[in-house]
Amino acid sequence: MSPRSFALAVLLVAIVGAPAFADARTQAKEQVEFGIAVAQRGLWKEAMYRWERAAEIDPGYAAAYNNLAVAYEHEGRFEKARKAYEKAIELDPKNSMIRQNFDLFKEINDRTKGRDDR
Amino acid sequence: MTAQRVATIVSGVLLVALAGCTSFYEIAVETPIQPKLDVSGFQRVLVAGFIAGGTEDVDTNLETVRLLRSQLQSKSSLKVIDADVLPLMEIAIEQSKTPTETGGAADGQQEAPQQITKIKDEKDLQNFERIFANVNFWKRIGEEYQNPLIVTGTVLFTPHQRSGFVTREQEVWDTFGRRRTVPTRTYTERKGFILRPKFIFIDGRTGTTMYSESFREEILYSAQQNTPALSSYFELMDRLLPSFLSTLSTQKIRGTRVLLK
């Protein structure tokens, strides 16, 4: 394959794939926003479900994992919270808000070392 | 249209635009901390008494029992047994005279408790610690109170003095009369107290120790300040009560996190 045809192929994939990606992100964002709205009303289980859905729809969406981690933390599921925070940081390493959440979580998690993750 | 009106409209538009662009929300969370001990097998808790030492200004055994009982009454699901406080120090001395009792007679390594009239430091306390390993004794106490979870241990509350440099904020005014604060280091004589409790949780059904945890808290005041020992004791106990309670019951830690869009 010549460099020109390779570049053309890449461009084609980008053009065809872009709407699909944007669509997944839009759907995931809707789930995330709904999750935030219900979490603000104290409905954490519902929020957790929404953010899990968002992460399934768009596995590259850092905000979904961050929010999911907060929900797990609120429910006392520390191991799951840690994994979700780590995933969020992996996806968006420069996001200071995710890092701040994770630092606060670690502070509490250190106190509970040796206890069950329920 | 006046300039003021334009400014109002512009700030309104900006506010609406900002609200639309908000990509994060601060939210209050309550993180549940699971208890360190599984106490599901107990319905009742007996705060039996403590081997206490240090200052004579506070009856540390009595005050610790009273404080822990009242905290457990309001913050744990266990029924708190209201019984006389055990004079553990006297019991330990008695036990050391009877060699047949487990953890009784002195083994030559430590000073026999009957030779100690007053507990002044941690070394003195160690001589009494064998009482906590006396399974038969605690089993008997357990039988007497229908197999509760027994809370006991040692509490050392000692006066303390320390002198050294302390950094303080000092007010200064510049030539224009503006006030500002600058950190200054001054040599200060300070006095206060150190509280060293060790909480031991004993299974009243078997007499064996399930868990124990030690703490150390310290408070210092200016040497001129006259703070009663009892106030200092409560101030220090107040710091470690959440840790004590989290051994037996689920505690919730309040905080805030950021949700992202």
PDB file of N, CA, C and O in Angstrom, chain A residues 32-33 36 39-40 61 63 66-67 70 73-74 76 78 97-98 101 104 108 111-112 115 118, chain B residues 23-36 246-247 253 256-261:
ATOM      1  N   VAL A  32     -24.475   9.726  32.279  1.00  0.00           N
ATOM      2  CA  VAL A  32     -23.693  10.388  33.343  1.00  0.00           C
ATOM      3  C   VAL A  32     -24.479  11.549  33.939  1.00  0.00           C
ATOM      4  O   VAL A  32     -24.568  11.694  35.162  1.00  0.00           O
ATOM      5  N   GLU A  33     -25.080  12.357  33.093  1.00  0.00           N
ATOM      6  CA  GLU A  33     -25.828  13.524  33.574  1.00  0.00           C
ATOM      7  C   GLU A  33     -27.043  13.103  34.392  1.00  0.00           C
ATOM      8  O   GLU A  33     -27.344  13.681  35.427  1.00  0.00           O
ATOM      9  N   ILE A  36     -25.822  12.026  37.749  1.00  0.00           N
ATOM     10  CA  ILE A  36     -25.510  13.169  38.626  1.00  0.00           C
ATOM     11  C   ILE A  36     -26.800  13.719  39.242  1.00  0.00           C
ATOM     12  O   ILE A  36     -26.868  13.977  40.445  1.00  0.00           O
ATOM     13  N   ALA A  39     -28.027  11.318  41.892  1.00  0.00           N
ATOM     14  CA  ALA A  39     -27.112  11.285  43.056  1.00  0.00           C
ATOM     15  C   ALA A  39     -27.337  12.517  43.919  1.00  0.00           C
ATOM     16  O   ALA A  39     -27.299  12.445  45.148  1.00  0.00           O
ATOM     17  N   GLN A  40     -27.602  13.644  43.279  1.00  0.00           N
ATOM     18  CA  GLN A  40     -27.854  14.880  44.029  1.00  0.00           C
ATOM     19  C   GLN A  40     -29.131  14.788  44.859  1.00  0.00           C
ATOM     20  O   GLN A  40     -29.310  15.527  45.812  1.00  0.00           O
ATOM     21  N   TYR A  61     -14.504   6.882  28.702  1.00  0.00           N
ATOM     22  CA  TYR A  61     -15.074   8.095  29.293  1.00  0.00           C
ATOM     23  C   TYR A  61     -14.658   8.194  30.772  1.00  0.00           C
ATOM     24  O   TYR A  61     -15.255   7.550  31.638  1.00  0.00           O
ATOM     25  N   ALA A  63     -14.969  10.484  33.069  1.00  0.00           N
ATOM     26  CA  ALA A  63     -15.945  11.021  34.030  1.00  0.00           C
ATOM     27  C   ALA A  63     -16.859   9.919  34.564  1.00  0.00           C
ATOM     28  O   ALA A  63     -17.212   9.910  35.745  1.00  0.00           O
ATOM     29  N   ASN A  66     -14.939   8.059  37.178  1.00  0.00           N
ATOM     30  CA  ASN A  66     -14.762   8.884  38.369  1.00  0.00           C
ATOM     31  C   ASN A  66     -16.041   8.870  39.218  1.00  0.00           C
ATOM     32  O   ASN A  66     -15.999   8.622  40.422  1.00  0.00           O
ATOM     33  N   ASN A  67     -17.169   9.105  38.540  1.00  0.00           N
ATOM     34  CA  ASN A  67     -18.441   9.162  39.267  1.00  0.00           C
ATOM     35  C   ASN A  67     -18.800   7.802  39.865  1.00  0.00           C
ATOM     36  O   ASN A  67     -19.303   7.714  40.984  1.00  0.00           O
ATOM     37  N   VAL A  70     -16.923   7.334  43.012  1.00  0.00           N
ATOM     38  CA  VAL A  70     -17.525   8.090  44.123  1.00  0.00           C
ATOM     39  C   VAL A  70     -18.724   7.305  44.680  1.00  0.00           C
ATOM     40  O   VAL A  70     -18.890   7.183  45.895  1.00  0.00           O
ATOM     41  N   GLU A  73     -17.593   4.326  46.622  1.00  0.00           N
ATOM     42  CA  GLU A  73     -17.053   4.789  47.895  1.00  0.00           C
ATOM     43  C   GLU A  73     -18.188   5.064  48.882  1.00  0.00           C
ATOM     44  O   GLU A  73     -18.130   4.688  50.046  1.00  0.00           O
ATOM     45  N   HIS A  74     -19.219   5.736  48.379  1.00  0.00           N
ATOM     46  CA  HIS A  74     -20.371   6.067  49.210  1.00  0.00           C
ATOM     47  C   HIS A  74     -21.053   4.798  49.745  1.00  0.00           C
ATOM     48  O   HIS A  74     -21.635   4.803  50.829  1.00  0.00           O
ATOM     49  N   GLY A  76     -19.413   2.052  50.409  1.00  0.00           N
ATOM     50  CA  GLY A  76     -18.449   1.293  51.202  1.00  0.00           C
ATOM     51  C   GLY A  76     -17.782   0.166  50.426  1.00  0.00           C
ATOM     52  O   GLY A  76     -17.180  -0.724  51.027  1.00  0.00           O
ATOM     53  N   PHE A  78     -14.917  -0.427  48.738  1.00  0.00           N
ATOM     54  CA  PHE A  78     -13.630   0.248  48.561  1.00  0.00           C
ATOM     55  C   PHE A  78     -12.767  -0.313  47.431  1.00  0.00           C
ATOM     56  O   PHE A  78     -12.086   0.426  46.743  1.00  0.00           O
ATOM     57  N   MET A  97      -9.152  17.036  39.346  1.00  0.00           N
ATOM     58  CA  MET A  97     -10.319  16.744  40.196  1.00  0.00           C
ATOM     59  C   MET A  97     -10.418  15.245  40.489  1.00  0.00           C
ATOM     60  O   MET A  97     -10.768  14.850  41.591  1.00  0.00           O
ATOM     61  N   ILE A  98     -10.120  14.432  39.491  1.00  0.00           N
ATOM     62  CA  ILE A  98     -10.135  12.983  39.712  1.00  0.00           C
ATOM     63  C   ILE A  98      -9.041  12.623  40.725  1.00  0.00           C
ATOM     64  O   ILE A  98      -9.268  11.847  41.652  1.00  0.00           O
ATOM     65  N   ASN A 101     -10.142  13.569  44.226  1.00  0.00           N
ATOM     66  CA  ASN A 101     -11.088  12.568  44.733  1.00  0.00           C
ATOM     67  C   ASN A 101     -10.349  11.317  45.198  1.00  0.00           C
ATOM     68  O   ASN A 101     -10.623  10.776  46.273  1.00  0.00           O
ATOM     69  N   LEU A 104      -8.448  11.776  48.482  1.00  0.00           N
ATOM     70  CA  LEU A 104      -9.357  11.774  49.634  1.00  0.00           C
ATOM     71  C   LEU A 104      -9.822  10.345  49.936  1.00  0.00           C
ATOM     72  O   LEU A 104      -9.931   9.937  51.089  1.00  0.00           O
ATOM     73  N   ILE A 108      -9.102   7.676  53.464  1.00  0.00           N
ATOM     74  CA  ILE A 108     -10.078   6.878  54.212  1.00  0.00           C
ATOM     75  C   ILE A 108      -9.749   5.394  54.084  1.00  0.00           C
ATOM     76  O   ILE A 108      -9.797   4.648  55.058  1.00  0.00           O
ATOM     77  N   ARG A 111      -7.318   3.838  56.452  1.00  0.00           N
ATOM     78  CA  ARG A 111      -7.807   3.579  57.806  1.00  0.00           C
ATOM     79  C   ARG A 111      -8.530   2.239  57.903  1.00  0.00           C
ATOM     80  O   ARG A 111      -8.700   1.687  58.971  1.00  0.00           O
ATOM     81  N   THR A 112      -9.030   1.796  56.766  1.00  0.00           N
ATOM     82  CA  THR A 112      -9.861   0.588  56.797  1.00  0.00           C
ATOM     83  C   THR A 112      -9.108  -0.647  56.323  1.00  0.00           C
ATOM     84  O   THR A 112      -9.712  -1.676  56.099  1.00  0.00           O
ATOM     85  N   ARG A 115      -9.992  -4.572  56.557  1.00  0.00           N
ATOM     86  CA  ARG A 115     -11.424  -4.842  56.715  1.00  0.00           C
ATOM     87  C   ARG A 115     -11.983  -5.334  55.396  1.00  0.00           C
ATOM     88  O   ARG A 115     -11.416  -5.123  54.339  1.00  0.00           O
ATOM     89  N   ARG A 118     -17.230  -4.832  51.344  1.00  0.00           N
ATOM     90  CA  ARG A 118     -18.592  -5.384  51.304  1.00  0.00           C
ATOM     91  C   ARG A 118     -19.414  -4.757  50.207  1.00  0.00           C
ATOM     92  O   ARG A 118     -19.192  -3.639  49.865  1.00  0.00           O
TER      93      ARG A 118
ATOM     94  N   SER B  23     -19.058  21.622  34.228  1.00  0.00           N
ATOM     95  CA  SER B  23     -18.744  20.229  33.932  1.00  0.00           C
ATOM     96  C   SER B  23     -18.433  19.439  35.185  1.00  0.00           C
ATOM     97  O   SER B  23     -18.070  18.289  35.106  1.00  0.00           O
ATOM     98  N   PHE B  24     -18.558  20.073  36.332  1.00  0.00           N
ATOM     99  CA  PHE B  24     -18.349  19.320  37.579  1.00  0.00           C
ATOM    100  C   PHE B  24     -19.311  19.775  38.668  1.00  0.00           C
ATOM    101  O   PHE B  24     -19.786  20.915  38.645  1.00  0.00           O
ATOM    102  N   TYR B  25     -19.594  18.876  39.576  1.00  0.00           N
ATOM    103  CA  TYR B  25     -20.529  19.149  40.671  1.00  0.00           C
ATOM    104  C   TYR B  25     -19.932  18.611  41.956  1.00  0.00           C
ATOM    105  O   TYR B  25     -19.525  17.450  42.000  1.00  0.00           O
ATOM    106  N   GLU B  26     -19.905  19.442  42.978  1.00  0.00           N
ATOM    107  CA  GLU B  26     -19.433  18.966  44.273  1.00  0.00           C
ATOM    108  C   GLU B  26     -20.602  18.281  44.976  1.00  0.00           C
ATOM    109  O   GLU B  26     -21.716  18.803  44.955  1.00  0.00           O
ATOM    110  N   ILE B  27     -20.343  17.152  45.552  1.00  0.00           N
ATOM    111  CA  ILE B  27     -21.429  16.408  46.203  1.00  0.00           C
ATOM    112  C   ILE B  27     -20.954  15.872  47.558  1.00  0.00           C
ATOM    113  O   ILE B  27     -19.779  15.501  47.710  1.00  0.00           O
ATOM    114  N   ALA B  28     -21.875  15.869  48.516  1.00  0.00           N
ATOM    115  CA  ALA B  28     -21.537  15.348  49.852  1.00  0.00           C
ATOM    116  C   ALA B  28     -21.619  13.832  49.828  1.00  0.00           C
ATOM    117  O   ALA B  28     -22.558  13.269  49.267  1.00  0.00           O
ATOM    118  N   VAL B  29     -20.616  13.188  50.401  1.00  0.00           N
ATOM    119  CA  VAL B  29     -20.654  11.718  50.503  1.00  0.00           C
ATOM    120  C   VAL B  29     -20.463  11.302  51.958  1.00  0.00           C
ATOM    121  O   VAL B  29     -19.840  12.006  52.743  1.00  0.00           O
ATOM    122  N   GLU B  30     -21.038  10.160  52.278  1.00  0.00           N
ATOM    123  CA  GLU B  30     -20.854   9.587  53.613  1.00  0.00           C
ATOM    124  C   GLU B  30     -20.260   8.207  53.424  1.00  0.00           C
ATOM    125  O   GLU B  30     -20.956   7.277  53.032  1.00  0.00           O
ATOM    126  N   THR B  31     -18.972   8.102  53.660  1.00  0.00           N
ATOM    127  CA  THR B  31     -18.301   6.814  53.429  1.00  0.00           C
ATOM    128  C   THR B  31     -18.431   5.933  54.668  1.00  0.00           C
ATOM    129  O   THR B  31     -17.970   6.303  55.745  1.00  0.00           O
ATOM    130  N   PRO B  32     -19.077   4.778  54.524  1.00  0.00           N
ATOM    131  CA  PRO B  32     -19.209   3.909  55.701  1.00  0.00           C
ATOM    132  C   PRO B  32     -17.926   3.122  55.967  1.00  0.00           C
ATOM    133  O   PRO B  32     -17.343   2.557  55.055  1.00  0.00           O
ATOM    134  N   ILE B  33     -17.487   3.155  57.196  1.00  0.00           N
ATOM    135  CA  ILE B  33     -16.298   2.399  57.589  1.00  0.00           C
ATOM    136  C   ILE B  33     -16.771   1.176  58.370  1.00  0.00           C
ATOM    137  O   ILE B  33     -17.394   1.309  59.423  1.00  0.00           O
ATOM    138  N   GLN B  34     -16.480   0.023  57.836  1.00  0.00           N
ATOM    139  CA  GLN B  34     -16.926  -1.209  58.493  1.00  0.00           C
ATOM    140  C   GLN B  34     -16.158  -1.417  59.804  1.00  0.00           C
ATOM    141  O   GLN B  34     -14.983  -1.065  59.900  1.00  0.00           O
ATOM    142  N   PRO B  35     -16.825  -2.000  60.816  1.00  0.00           N
ATOM    143  CA  PRO B  35     -16.125  -2.196  62.093  1.00  0.00           C
ATOM    144  C   PRO B  35     -14.932  -3.149  61.970  1.00  0.00           C
ATOM    145  O   PRO B  35     -14.929  -4.044  61.134  1.00  0.00           O
ATOM    146  N   LYS B  36     -13.936  -2.921  62.826  1.00  0.00           N
ATOM    147  CA  LYS B  36     -12.740  -3.770  62.788  1.00  0.00           C
ATOM    148  C   LYS B  36     -13.042  -5.164  63.342  1.00  0.00           C
ATOM    149  O   LYS B  36     -12.404  -6.126  62.995  1.00  0.00           O
ATOM    150  N   SER B 246     -15.158   2.812  66.065  1.00  0.00           N
ATOM    151  CA  SER B 246     -15.104   2.125  64.769  1.00  0.00           C
ATOM    152  C   SER B 246     -14.647   0.673  64.902  1.00  0.00           C
ATOM    153  O   SER B 246     -14.712  -0.086  63.953  1.00  0.00           O
ATOM    154  N   THR B 247     -14.217   0.294  66.095  1.00  0.00           N
ATOM    155  CA  THR B 247     -13.874  -1.120  66.327  1.00  0.00           C
ATOM    156  C   THR B 247     -15.146  -1.960  66.394  1.00  0.00           C
ATOM    157  O   THR B 247     -15.164  -3.104  65.962  1.00  0.00           O
ATOM    158  N   ILE B 253     -17.965   8.484  57.555  1.00  0.00           N
ATOM    159  CA  ILE B 253     -17.091   9.645  57.442  1.00  0.00           C
ATOM    160  C   ILE B 253     -17.671  10.577  56.391  1.00  0.00           C
ATOM    161  O   ILE B 253     -17.871  10.182  55.240  1.00  0.00           O
ATOM    162  N   THR B 256     -16.642  15.518  50.864  1.00  0.00           N
ATOM    163  CA  THR B 256     -17.187  15.934  49.565  1.00  0.00           C
ATOM    164  C   THR B 256     -16.317  15.372  48.447  1.00  0.00           C
ATOM    165  O   THR B 256     -15.114  15.198  48.614  1.00  0.00           O
ATOM    166  N   ARG B 257     -16.956  15.070  47.339  1.00  0.00           N
ATOM    167  CA  ARG B 257     -16.253  14.598  46.147  1.00  0.00           C
ATOM    168  C   ARG B 257     -16.779  15.391  44.953  1.00  0.00           C
ATOM    169  O   ARG B 257     -17.826  16.035  45.036  1.00  0.00           O
ATOM    170  N   VAL B 258     -16.050  15.269  43.853  1.00  0.00           N
ATOM    171  CA  VAL B 258     -16.448  15.994  42.653  1.00  0.00           C
ATOM    172  C   VAL B 258     -16.961  14.998  41.610  1.00  0.00           C
ATOM    173  O   VAL B 258     -16.272  14.032  41.280  1.00  0.00           O
ATOM    174  N   LEU B 259     -18.190  15.252  41.128  1.00  0.00           N
ATOM    175  CA  LEU B 259     -18.749  14.441  40.037  1.00  0.00           C
ATOM    176  C   LEU B 259     -18.483  15.182  38.737  1.00  0.00           C
ATOM    177  O   LEU B 259     -18.622  16.406  38.671  1.00  0.00           O
ATOM    178  N   LEU B 260     -18.114  14.438  37.711  1.00  0.00           N
ATOM    179  CA  LEU B 260     -17.773  15.064  36.426  1.00  0.00           C
ATOM    180  C   LEU B 260     -18.793  14.715  35.355  1.00  0.00           C
ATOM    181  O   LEU B 260     -19.384  13.638  35.368  1.00  0.00           O
ATOM    182  N   LYS B 261     -18.950  15.652  34.424  1.00  0.00           N
ATOM    183  CA  LYS B 261     -19.893  15.447  33.323  1.00  0.00           C
ATOM    184  C   LYS B 261     -19.159  14.941  32.085  1.00  0.00           C
ATOM    185  O   LYS B 261     -18.037  15.352  31.838  1.00  0.00           O
TER     186      LYS B 261
END
